[in-house]
Backbone as CSV, one residue per row, in Angstrom:
resi,resn,N_x,N_y,N_z,CA_x,CA_y,CA_z,C_x,C_y,C_z
1,MET,-2.975,-28.238,-18.094,-3.992,-27.454,-18.793,-3.765,-25.965,-18.543
2,THR,-3.906,-25.159,-19.573,-3.734,-23.719,-19.440,-4.827,-23.143,-18.547
3,PRO,-4.454,-22.374,-17.507,-5.477,-21.818,-16.610,-6.354,-20.795,-17.322
4,THR,-7.610,-20.760,-16.934,-8.542,-19.794,-17.512,-8.324,-18.431,-16.868
5,ILE,-8.826,-17.388,-17.502,-8.687,-16.042,-16.951,-9.319,-15.927,-15.560
6,PRO,-10.540,-16.430,-15.335,-11.095,-16.355,-13.975,-10.215,-17.047,-12.935
7,THR,-9.593,-18.169,-13.332,-8.715,-18.885,-12.405,-7.457,-18.074,-12.105
8,LEU,-6.899,-17.441,-13.126,-5.690,-16.637,-12.938,-5.897,-15.502,-11.946
9,PHE,-7.081,-14.907,-11.941,-7.342,-13.746,-11.101,-8.048,-14.096,-9.789
10,SER,-8.379,-15.359,-9.587,-9.076,-15.759,-8.369,-8.140,-15.748,-7.159
11,LEU,-8.667,-15.264,-6.028,-7.920,-15.284,-4.768,-8.625,-16.161,-3.731
12,GLU,-9.449,-17.079,-4.197,-10.156,-17.985,-3.289,-9.164,-18.748,-2.408
13,GLY,-9.442,-18.765,-1.106,-8.591,-19.477,-0.166,-7.373,-18.706,0.292
14,LYS,-7.182,-17.485,-0.206,-6.018,-16.678,0.163,-6.344,-15.768,1.355
15,ILE,-5.310,-15.428,2.107,-5.428,-14.477,3.213,-4.525,-13.290,2.920
16,ALA,-5.106,-12.092,2.954,-4.375,-10.869,2.613,-4.289,-9.946,3.817
17,LEU,-3.094,-9.485,4.121,-2.875,-8.477,5.148,-2.733,-7.137,4.450
18,VAL,-3.608,-6.192,4.777,-3.607,-4.885,4.121,-3.437,-3.809,5.181
19,THR,-2.359,-3.027,5.091,-2.149,-1.940,6.044,-2.775,-0.653,5.503
20,GLY,-3.174,0.219,6.428,-3.773,1.488,6.017,-5.052,1.296,5.232
21,CYS,-5.909,0.361,5.694,-7.081,0.002,4.893,-8.388,0.560,5.447
22,ASN,-8.317,1.495,6.363,-9.546,2.013,6.983,-10.291,2.986,6.074
23,ARG,-9.595,3.536,5.076,-10.239,4.491,4.167,-9.384,4.623,2.897
24,GLY,-9.916,5.365,1.946,-9.155,5.720,0.748,-8.710,4.540,-0.090
25,ILE,-7.495,4.643,-0.630,-6.960,3.623,-1.523,-6.879,2.266,-0.822
26,GLY,-6.438,2.243,0.425,-6.303,0.985,1.151,-7.622,0.271,1.330
27,LYS,-8.663,1.023,1.613,-10.001,0.432,1.766,-10.455,-0.186,0.439
28,ALA,-10.276,0.549,-0.652,-10.660,0.033,-1.968,-9.867,-1.225,-2.312
29,MET,-8.581,-1.242,-1.982,-7.757,-2.418,-2.253,-8.249,-3.624,-1.456
30,ALA,-8.515,-3.426,-0.168,-8.982,-4.527,0.668,-10.302,-5.080,0.143
31,GLU,-11.199,-4.197,-0.253,-12.490,-4.630,-0.786,-12.308,-5.397,-2.096
32,ALA,-11.385,-4.953,-2.932,-11.139,-5.638,-4.206,-10.595,-7.044,-3.984
33,LEU,-9.658,-7.179,-3.059,-9.093,-8.495,-2.761,-10.172,-9.432,-2.225
34,ALA,-11.070,-8.886,-1.403,-12.178,-9.688,-0.882,-13.138,-10.093,-2.001
35,GLU,-13.417,-9.176,-2.913,-14.282,-9.506,-4.052,-13.703,-10.644,-4.883
36,ALA,-12.361,-10.698,-4.940,-11.691,-11.758,-5.701,-11.588,-13.061,-4.918
37,GLY,-12.013,-13.035,-3.638,-12.070,-14.276,-2.870,-11.227,-14.354,-1.623
38,ALA,-10.415,-13.327,-1.337,-9.509,-13.396,-0.191,-10.198,-12.976,1.104
39,ASP,-9.767,-13.563,2.220,-10.115,-13.066,3.541,-9.086,-12.003,3.915
40,ILE,-9.513,-11.025,4.728,-8.693,-9.837,4.962,-8.294,-9.679,6.424
41,LEU,-7.004,-9.428,6.640,-6.476,-8.952,7.913,-6.221,-7.466,7.707
42,GLY,-7.013,-6.626,8.363,-6.930,-5.190,8.128,-6.289,-4.464,9.286
43,VAL,-5.285,-3.647,8.985,-4.590,-2.918,10.055,-4.471,-1.445,9.695
44,SER,-4.707,-0.613,10.696,-4.627,0.831,10.525,-4.424,1.458,11.902
45,SER,-3.862,2.655,11.933,-3.695,3.344,13.224,-5.039,3.729,13.826
46,SER,-6.067,3.839,12.988,-7.391,4.257,13.455,-8.432,3.140,13.363
47,MET,-7.981,1.894,13.198,-8.911,0.782,13.014,-9.641,0.453,14.319
48,PRO,-10.969,0.550,14.346,-11.713,0.154,15.543,-11.713,-1.357,15.719
49,ALA,-11.989,-1.798,16.943,-11.985,-3.229,17.243,-13.066,-3.969,16.458
50,ASN,-14.143,-3.282,16.147,-15.188,-3.873,15.307,-16.077,-2.772,14.761
51,GLY,-16.776,-3.091,13.685,-17.773,-2.171,13.145,-17.283,-1.120,12.182
52,SER,-16.024,-1.224,11.698,-15.538,-0.242,10.726,-16.272,-0.408,9.404
53,GLU,-16.244,0.637,8.595,-16.906,0.564,7.284,-16.263,-0.493,6.398
54,VAL,-14.943,-0.610,6.476,-14.269,-1.606,5.640,-14.631,-3.013,6.106
55,GLU,-14.760,-3.210,7.405,-15.174,-4.522,7.911,-16.583,-4.869,7.430
56,LYS,-17.484,-3.902,7.511,-18.860,-4.136,7.072,-18.917,-4.499,5.593
57,SER,-18.174,-3.769,4.769,-18.236,-4.004,3.322,-17.639,-5.357,2.957
58,ILE,-16.580,-5.762,3.656,-15.939,-7.043,3.344,-16.797,-8.214,3.826
59,LYS,-17.391,-8.072,4.986,-18.276,-9.137,5.466,-19.531,-9.254,4.597
60,ALA,-19.961,-8.125,4.035,-21.115,-8.154,3.129,-20.797,-8.942,1.863
61,LEU,-19.515,-9.076,1.543,-19.089,-9.862,0.384,-18.965,-11.354,0.723
62,GLY,-19.209,-11.680,1.987,-19.111,-13.068,2.408,-17.715,-13.496,2.800
63,ARG,-16.813,-12.522,2.998,-15.434,-12.833,3.363,-15.191,-12.520,4.838
64,ASN,-14.152,-13.104,5.405,-13.779,-12.842,6.791,-12.917,-11.595,6.881
65,PHE,-13.061,-10.871,7.987,-12.250,-9.672,8.225,-11.813,-9.669,9.683
66,LYS,-10.506,-9.524,9.896,-9.970,-9.460,11.253,-9.233,-8.130,11.414
67,PRO,-9.683,-7.256,12.348,-9.077,-5.935,12.488,-7.880,-5.915,13.450
68,TYR,-6.905,-5.086,13.120,-5.756,-4.834,13.984,-5.493,-3.333,13.993
69,GLN,-5.004,-2.833,15.121,-4.654,-1.414,15.214,-3.158,-1.291,15.484
70,CYS,-2.517,-0.369,14.794,-1.076,-0.167,14.984,-0.691,1.238,14.549
71,ASP,0.065,1.918,15.382,0.675,3.202,15.024,2.022,2.883,14.384
72,PHE,2.124,3.057,13.085,3.320,2.642,12.354,4.527,3.544,12.610
73,SER,4.328,4.640,13.326,5.462,5.491,13.693,6.100,5.035,15.005
74,ASP,5.507,4.044,15.667,5.961,3.549,16.959,6.537,2.144,16.778
75,LYS,7.841,2.024,16.900,8.502,0.725,16.649,8.004,-0.362,17.585
76,ASP,7.706,0.007,18.833,7.216,-0.992,19.782,5.845,-1.512,19.368
77,GLN,4.993,-0.600,18.869,3.682,-1.048,18.404,3.806,-1.935,17.159
78,VAL,4.712,-1.586,16.281,4.930,-2.410,15.084,5.383,-3.814,15.488
79,LYS,6.302,-3.884,16.435,6.783,-5.173,16.912,5.650,-5.976,17.547
80,GLY,4.854,-5.320,18.399,3.740,-5.999,19.054,2.693,-6.477,18.064
81,PHE,2.407,-5.640,17.068,1.450,-6.030,16.030,1.920,-7.263,15.282
82,LEU,3.187,-7.281,14.899,3.724,-8.412,14.137,3.682,-9.697,14.959
83,GLU,4.040,-9.608,16.226,3.980,-10.791,17.084,2.560,-11.340,17.145
84,LYS,1.593,-10.435,17.283,0.193,-10.842,17.401,-0.340,-11.433,16.102
85,VAL,-0.104,-10.744,14.978,-0.670,-11.197,13.709,-0.046,-12.521,13.255
86,LEU,1.239,-12.714,13.529,1.888,-13.966,13.134,1.489,-15.118,14.052
87,LEU,1.215,-14.809,15.313,0.747,-15.829,16.243,-0.660,-16.296,15.888
88,GLU,-1.496,-15.350,15.467,-2.902,-15.652,15.203,-3.167,-16.170,13.792
89,ASN,-2.180,-16.024,12.901,-2.400,-16.413,11.500,-1.177,-17.162,10.990
90,ASN,-1.326,-18.462,10.798,-0.179,-19.243,10.323,-0.073,-19.242,8.804
91,GLN,-0.989,-18.520,8.153,-0.937,-18.389,6.693,-1.240,-16.945,6.317
92,ILE,-0.306,-16.295,5.636,-0.541,-14.976,5.034,0.013,-15.068,3.621
93,ASP,-0.887,-14.962,2.646,-0.500,-15.154,1.250,-0.177,-13.856,0.529
94,ILE,-0.787,-12.773,0.993,-0.675,-11.488,0.308,-0.407,-10.404,1.359
95,LEU,0.572,-9.569,1.123,0.860,-8.415,1.977,0.764,-7.160,1.131
96,VAL,-0.111,-6.238,1.538,-0.219,-4.941,0.865,0.263,-3.867,1.835
97,ASN,1.434,-3.310,1.557,2.023,-2.254,2.380,1.492,-0.902,1.900
98,ASN,0.331,-0.517,2.389,-0.296,0.711,1.900,-0.244,1.864,2.886
99,ALA,-0.070,1.591,4.182,-0.109,2.656,5.186,0.930,3.732,4.871
100,GLY,0.547,4.985,5.027,1.487,6.070,4.760,0.914,7.414,5.161
101,ILE,1.802,8.361,5.359,1.382,9.729,5.682,2.188,10.707,4.838
102,ILE,1.639,11.909,4.698,2.347,12.990,4.019,2.225,14.239,4.877
103,LEU,3.350,14.876,5.180,3.373,16.102,5.986,4.058,17.179,5.158
104,ARG,3.315,18.263,4.906,3.788,19.291,3.988,4.426,20.462,4.738
105,GLN,5.642,20.790,4.336,6.365,21.940,4.885,7.564,22.197,3.980
106,PRO,7.823,23.467,3.622,8.977,23.753,2.763,10.260,23.162,3.334
107,ALA,11.161,22.785,2.470,12.372,22.080,2.894,13.155,22.852,3.960
108,ALA,13.255,24.178,3.816,14.026,24.981,4.770,13.374,25.043,6.138
109,GLU,12.094,24.673,6.204,11.356,24.708,7.470,10.908,23.326,7.915
110,HIS,11.260,22.303,7.146,10.783,20.942,7.411,11.406,20.428,8.700
111,SER,10.599,20.205,9.712,11.100,19.887,11.056,11.619,18.458,11.141
112,ASP,12.501,18.242,12.127,12.968,16.875,12.394,11.787,15.972,12.713
113,GLU,10.818,16.481,13.455,9.648,15.694,13.833,8.900,15.199,12.600
114,TYR,8.671,16.098,11.635,8.004,15.715,10.391,8.810,14.649,9.650
115,TRP,10.112,14.914,9.541,10.978,14.014,8.785,10.939,12.604,9.372
116,TYR,11.200,12.488,10.673,11.287,11.169,11.291,9.942,10.442,11.273
117,LYS,8.856,11.163,11.473,7.549,10.506,11.482,7.221,9.932,10.109
118,VAL,7.452,10.713,9.064,7.165,10.232,7.710,8.051,9.033,7.352
119,ILE,9.332,9.114,7.675,10.248,8.012,7.361,9.884,6.761,8.154
120,ASP,9.505,6.932,9.416,9.125,5.769,10.230,7.885,5.073,9.676
121,VAL,6.860,5.857,9.322,5.604,5.274,8.833,5.765,4.722,7.421
122,ASN,6.345,5.513,6.537,6.360,5.178,5.107,7.471,4.218,4.697
123,LEU,8.523,4.126,5.518,9.676,3.329,5.098,10.112,2.315,6.154
124,ASN,10.464,2.796,7.350,11.017,1.883,8.357,10.043,0.775,8.733
125,SER,8.799,1.135,9.020,7.822,0.121,9.418,7.548,-0.841,8.271
126,GLN,7.551,-0.340,7.049,7.260,-1.203,5.902,8.387,-2.205,5.654
127,PHE,9.617,-1.781,5.899,10.732,-2.729,5.804,10.594,-3.823,6.853
128,ILE,10.309,-3.428,8.095,10.218,-4.400,9.187,9.060,-5.372,8.958
129,ILE,7.894,-4.848,8.565,6.731,-5.698,8.315,7.009,-6.673,7.177
130,THR,7.619,-6.173,6.109,7.918,-7.036,4.959,8.937,-8.100,5.318
131,ARG,9.937,-7.723,6.089,10.951,-8.702,6.523,10.303,-9.843,7.303
132,GLU,9.417,-9.499,8.238,8.828,-10.520,9.102,7.757,-11.348,8.387
133,ILE,6.846,-10.690,7.669,5.820,-11.432,6.921,6.482,-12.205,5.779
134,GLY,7.466,-11.583,5.165,8.188,-12.256,4.082,8.906,-13.512,4.558
135,SER,9.403,-13.503,5.796,10.067,-14.690,6.342,9.092,-15.856,6.423
136,GLN,7.841,-15.554,6.781,6.823,-16.607,6.808,6.505,-17.085,5.400
137,MET,6.443,-16.143,4.444,6.190,-16.531,3.061,7.310,-17.411,2.514
138,LEU,8.537,-17.151,2.927,9.659,-17.980,2.488,9.475,-19.426,2.953
139,LYS,8.964,-19.593,4.169,8.695,-20.944,4.672,7.564,-21.602,3.891
140,GLN,6.573,-20.789,3.483,5.451,-21.305,2.691,5.884,-21.641,1.266
141,GLY,6.902,-20.927,0.789,7.356,-21.107,-0.582,6.577,-20.300,-1.593
142,SER,5.765,-19.347,-1.104,4.991,-18.512,-2.026,4.495,-17.268,-1.296
143,GLY,4.164,-16.243,-2.068,3.613,-15.024,-1.489,3.604,-13.898,-2.499
144,LYS,2.726,-12.941,-2.250,2.632,-11.743,-3.078,2.746,-10.527,-2.161
145,ILE,3.708,-9.666,-2.445,3.918,-8.455,-1.646,3.775,-7.249,-2.556
146,ILE,2.920,-6.324,-2.141,2.616,-5.142,-2.948,2.800,-3.900,-2.088
147,PHE,3.687,-3.021,-2.513,3.886,-1.743,-1.835,3.074,-0.656,-2.548
148,THR,2.644,0.351,-1.801,2.106,1.561,-2.417,3.250,2.552,-2.550
149,ALA,3.682,2.775,-3.767,4.731,3.752,-4.047,4.062,5.105,-4.315
150,SER,4.549,5.869,-5.278,4.018,7.208,-5.536,4.661,7.749,-6.806
151,LEU,4.048,8.800,-7.367,4.750,9.531,-8.428,6.076,10.076,-7.904
152,LEU,6.131,10.322,-6.585,7.361,10.850,-6.004,8.391,9.755,-5.753
153,THR,8.097,8.535,-6.173,9.136,7.520,-6.306,10.054,7.908,-7.465
154,PHE,9.502,8.671,-8.419,10.240,9.080,-9.618,10.567,10.572,-9.642
155,GLN,9.782,11.376,-8.925,9.929,12.833,-8.953,10.150,13.380,-7.544
156,GLY,10.472,14.666,-7.452,10.821,15.236,-6.150,9.699,15.903,-5.394
157,GLY,8.662,16.346,-6.109,7.565,17.019,-5.426,7.959,18.398,-4.913
158,VAL,7.004,19.041,-4.239,7.216,20.376,-3.676,6.710,20.379,-2.232
159,ASN,7.521,20.841,-1.320,7.156,20.978,0.098,6.947,19.641,0.808
160,VAL,7.455,18.553,0.236,7.286,17.240,0.875,8.597,16.438,0.818
161,PRO,9.696,16.987,1.336,10.978,16.275,1.211,10.997,14.921,1.901
162,GLY,10.364,14.816,3.071,10.328,13.536,3.769,9.540,12.498,3.001
163,TYR,8.400,12.908,2.470,7.556,11.997,1.697,8.281,11.547,0.433
164,ALA,8.901,12.482,-0.270,9.622,12.142,-1.495,10.763,11.176,-1.205
165,ALA,11.481,11.427,-0.116,12.592,10.539,0.249,12.082,9.135,0.565
166,SER,10.983,9.069,1.312,10.443,7.757,1.701,9.949,6.978,0.486
167,LYS,9.265,7.648,-0.426,8.717,6.945,-1.582,9.793,6.608,-2.611
168,GLY,10.821,7.440,-2.697,11.955,7.075,-3.539,12.626,5.814,-3.020
169,ALA,12.767,5.746,-1.703,13.381,4.563,-1.093,12.526,3.322,-1.275
170,ILE,11.198,3.479,-1.249,10.317,2.327,-1.465,10.581,1.698,-2.832
171,GLY,10.807,2.529,-3.835,11.105,2.000,-5.160,12.325,1.095,-5.155
172,SER,13.364,1.495,-4.429,14.578,0.668,-4.344,14.366,-0.544,-3.455
173,LEU,13.557,-0.388,-2.401,13.290,-1.508,-1.502,12.547,-2.624,-2.228
174,VAL,11.595,-2.250,-3.069,10.863,-3.235,-3.873,11.846,-4.066,-4.700
175,LYS,12.782,-3.404,-5.350,13.748,-4.110,-6.190,14.696,-4.968,-5.356
176,SER,15.072,-4.450,-4.186,15.987,-5.193,-3.324,15.361,-6.493,-2.829
177,PHE,14.127,-6.410,-2.288,13.426,-7.621,-1.856,13.213,-8.571,-3.039
178,SER,12.819,-8.011,-4.169,12.535,-8.833,-5.343,13.769,-9.605,-5.801
179,ASN,14.911,-8.947,-5.798,16.140,-9.598,-6.241,16.468,-10.832,-5.395
180,GLU,16.132,-10.794,-4.121,16.428,-11.911,-3.231,15.346,-12.991,-3.241
181,TRP,14.092,-12.575,-3.447,12.982,-13.509,-3.217,12.281,-14.011,-4.476
182,ALA,12.573,-13.429,-5.628,11.876,-13.848,-6.856,12.071,-15.341,-7.142
183,SER,13.256,-15.858,-6.887,13.540,-17.273,-7.156,12.955,-18.201,-6.106
184,LYS,12.367,-17.621,-5.057,11.831,-18.407,-3.949,10.302,-18.396,-3.918
185,GLY,9.694,-17.974,-5.033,8.245,-18.037,-5.138,7.506,-16.829,-4.612
186,ILE,8.227,-15.752,-4.347,7.594,-14.549,-3.798,7.719,-13.406,-4.800
187,ASN,6.591,-12.811,-5.132,6.566,-11.649,-6.033,6.509,-10.374,-5.202
188,VAL,7.426,-9.467,-5.461,7.429,-8.166,-4.784,7.325,-7.076,-5.839
189,ASN,6.252,-6.322,-5.805,6.003,-5.256,-6.764,5.381,-4.056,-6.049
190,ALA,5.107,-3.006,-6.792,4.504,-1.810,-6.200,3.520,-1.180,-7.170
191,ILE,2.598,-0.430,-6.606,1.670,0.404,-7.378,1.975,1.851,-7.013
192,ALA,2.175,2.675,-8.023,2.452,4.096,-7.797,1.231,4.924,-8.182
193,PRO,0.465,5.391,-7.193,-0.702,6.226,-7.508,-0.289,7.603,-8.024
194,GLY,-1.126,8.132,-8.894,-0.979,9.523,-9.297,-1.707,10.415,-8.301
195,TYR,-2.344,11.459,-8.802,-3.087,12.378,-7.937,-4.506,11.839,-7.755
196,ILE,-4.808,11.423,-6.524,-6.032,10.691,-6.226,-6.889,11.492,-5.237
197,SER,-8.188,11.401,-5.401,-9.121,12.110,-4.504,-9.218,11.378,-3.167
198,THR,-8.300,11.694,-2.257,-8.317,11.159,-0.890,-7.987,12.304,0.063
199,ASP,-8.026,12.012,1.357,-7.722,13.073,2.319,-6.272,13.541,2.227
200,ASN,-5.377,12.717,1.660,-3.984,13.126,1.491,-3.832,14.275,0.498
201,THR,-4.800,14.439,-0.398,-4.700,15.493,-1.414,-5.719,16.616,-1.205
202,ASP,-6.343,16.661,-0.039,-7.325,17.715,0.242,-6.738,19.106,0.012
203,ASP,-5.516,19.329,0.541,-4.902,20.652,0.417,-4.708,21.042,-1.044
204,LEU,-4.305,20.093,-1.870,-4.071,20.382,-3.286,-5.379,20.635,-4.023
205,ARG,-6.383,19.807,-3.758,-7.657,19.950,-4.470,-8.426,21.191,-4.036
206,ASN,-8.141,21.666,-2.822,-8.813,22.871,-2.327,-8.086,24.157,-2.702
207,ASP,-6.936,24.014,-3.369,-6.185,25.170,-3.851,-6.463,25.292,-5.356
208,PRO,-7.300,26.244,-5.772,-7.713,26.332,-7.187,-6.539,26.380,-8.160
209,GLU,-5.490,27.112,-7.806,-4.352,27.251,-8.713,-3.588,25.934,-8.848
210,ARG,-3.282,25.295,-7.696,-2.565,24.020,-7.741,-3.411,22.938,-8.409
211,SER,-4.693,22.901,-8.079,-5.572,21.879,-8.644,-5.629,21.992,-10.161
212,LYS,-5.751,23.222,-10.657,-5.812,23.424,-12.109,-4.496,23.009,-12.776
213,SER,-3.373,23.385,-12.157,-2.080,23.055,-12.770,-1.872,21.541,-12.826
214,ILE,-2.369,20.835,-11.803,-2.255,19.379,-11.784,-3.154,18.758,-12.844
215,LEU,-4.403,19.174,-12.883,-5.343,18.619,-13.859,-4.908,18.890,-15.289
216,ASP,-4.302,20.050,-15.512,-3.840,20.389,-16.859,-2.763,19.428,-17.348
217,ARG,-2.071,18.782,-16.414,-0.971,17.885,-16.809,-1.406,16.413,-16.875
218,ILE,-2.586,16.095,-16.400,-3.045,14.702,-16.410,-3.774,14.424,-17.724
219,PRO,-3.225,13.596,-18.600,-3.889,13.333,-19.886,-5.327,12.840,-19.740
220,ALA,-5.611,12.080,-18.692,-6.980,11.580,-18.502,-7.949,12.693,-18.117
221,GLY,-7.416,13.840,-17.680,-8.252,15.002,-17.402,-9.065,14.936,-16.124
222,ARG,-8.686,14.063,-15.193,-9.419,13.981,-13.926,-8.507,13.481,-12.815
223,TRP,-8.920,13.748,-11.571,-8.252,13.144,-10.424,-8.631,11.666,-10.385
224,GLY,-7.709,10.851,-9.917,-8.016,9.439,-9.763,-8.927,9.208,-8.566
225,GLU,-9.533,8.037,-8.528,-10.404,7.633,-7.426,-9.852,6.347,-6.809
226,PRO,-10.122,6.111,-5.517,-9.642,4.866,-4.891,-10.034,3.615,-5.670
227,GLU,-11.195,3.639,-6.293,-11.659,2.476,-7.046,-10.768,2.153,-8.252
228,ASP,-9.957,3.117,-8.690,-9.051,2.873,-9.811,-7.960,1.863,-9.461
229,PHE,-7.852,1.503,-8.173,-6.787,0.598,-7.738,-7.267,-0.825,-7.508
230,LYS,-8.554,-1.059,-7.721,-9.094,-2.393,-7.477,-8.528,-3.414,-8.465
231,GLY,-8.534,-3.086,-9.741,-7.992,-3.999,-10.750,-6.500,-4.247,-10.588
232,PRO,-5.700,-3.180,-10.471,-4.260,-3.379,-10.340,-3.851,-4.222,-9.132
233,VAL,-4.512,-4.007,-7.973,-4.089,-4.761,-6.789,-4.470,-6.235,-6.920
234,VAL,-5.619,-6.541,-7.514,-5.987,-7.944,-7.715,-5.018,-8.597,-8.694
235,PHE,-4.652,-7.887,-9.739,-3.681,-8.406,-10.709,-2.367,-8.772,-10.021
236,LEU,-1.818,-7.858,-9.226,-0.521,-8.108,-8.593,-0.603,-9.123,-7.456
237,ALA,-1.812,-9.356,-6.926,-1.982,-10.329,-5.846,-2.286,-11.732,-6.362
238,SER,-2.538,-11.858,-7.652,-3.021,-13.119,-8.218,-1.959,-13.821,-9.067
239,LYS,-2.304,-15.026,-9.533,-1.404,-15.782,-10.400,-1.177,-15.094,-11.739
240,ALA,-2.052,-14.155,-12.079,-1.918,-13.454,-13.355,-0.601,-12.687,-13.447
241,SER,-0.004,-12.377,-12.301,1.247,-11.597,-12.294,2.448,-12.428,-11.858
242,ASP,2.370,-13.746,-12.010,3.431,-14.606,-11.481,4.821,-14.328,-12.055
243,TYR,4.894,-13.744,-13.249,6.215,-13.472,-13.834,6.602,-11.993,-13.710
244,MET,5.921,-11.279,-12.833,6.268,-9.873,-12.583,7.012,-9.755,-11.264
245,HIS,8.186,-9.182,-11.320,9.020,-9.021,-10.130,9.716,-7.660,-10.173
246,GLY,9.704,-6.949,-9.059,10.439,-5.686,-8.950,9.899,-4.576,-9.817
247,THR,8.615,-4.637,-10.129,7.992,-3.659,-11.030,7.200,-2.618,-10.248
248,ILE,7.240,-1.384,-10.712,6.424,-0.321,-10.138,5.385,0.070,-11.184
249,LEU,4.146,-0.276,-10.907,3.038,-0.066,-11.839,2.392,1.289,-11.564
250,THR,2.466,2.210,-12.517,1.877,3.527,-12.316,0.379,3.518,-12.653
251,VAL,-0.397,4.088,-11.754,-1.840,4.260,-11.952,-2.080,5.753,-11.755
252,ASP,-1.919,6.516,-12.849,-1.737,7.958,-12.707,-2.458,8.793,-13.776
253,GLY,-3.364,8.184,-14.522,-4.063,8.940,-15.554,-3.177,9.399,-16.696
254,GLY,-1.982,8.802,-16.781,-1.049,9.172,-17.855,0.004,10.192,-17.478
255,TRP,0.060,10.564,-16.178,0.990,11.608,-15.721,2.432,11.318,-16.122
256,MET,2.915,10.120,-15.846,4.326,9.820,-16.124,4.594,9.744,-17.617
257,GLY,3.601,9.363,-18.401,3.765,9.358,-19.850,3.889,10.758,-20.417
258,ARG,3.314,11.734,-19.709,3.340,13.118,-20.159,4.749,13.698,-20.035
């Protein structure tokens, strides 16, 4: 029988691991997955042991929430987190690689410290997490993996060489994982946010000249909001996207079309 639309988008009985979910886009994504029926494993460098806003909102939806803390720039912490989460959870159906940082400095002044920290958080840790969680999904024979890419997966940006390099690499990593795992029941895709009202864009939104130049180029005529990612993440986490592999879905108010 052909599945109904509610069935295609339902995440009932699924467990989703969402990184960087304490605020902003990650928080909205975690809440959306919970609204669709999933229980959430939430990890962030600033995640409290209990009582976070994201935990409260997800439990208010009647879903389970288990918090984890990890500094994604620290390889030892990433390793320890993975050992713990895999030991405590024998089923992970959805992985959302959302954790990321942006450090702004002109290329000629961009420090080694900035470069390595951004690459470790935005790229190295995400490869390691995907490799390990993906290995469990391979044993399960199914899984949905969603990366947070960026407009700078396609463009170079200004004053953010480390961020641009990391997000460009994420675009290729999505395709690389997808090429190997698509035939094994695992979907690997990405969402590329445009200019969104989060703490990552505070500097841009507080600069009248930069803010105006950005808004002038967005056909939708506004900055995006974290809530704009609720639909896309549920789509990519659900059966509705079963034939999508290696795709980068832009959620950008029309920026790339411009």
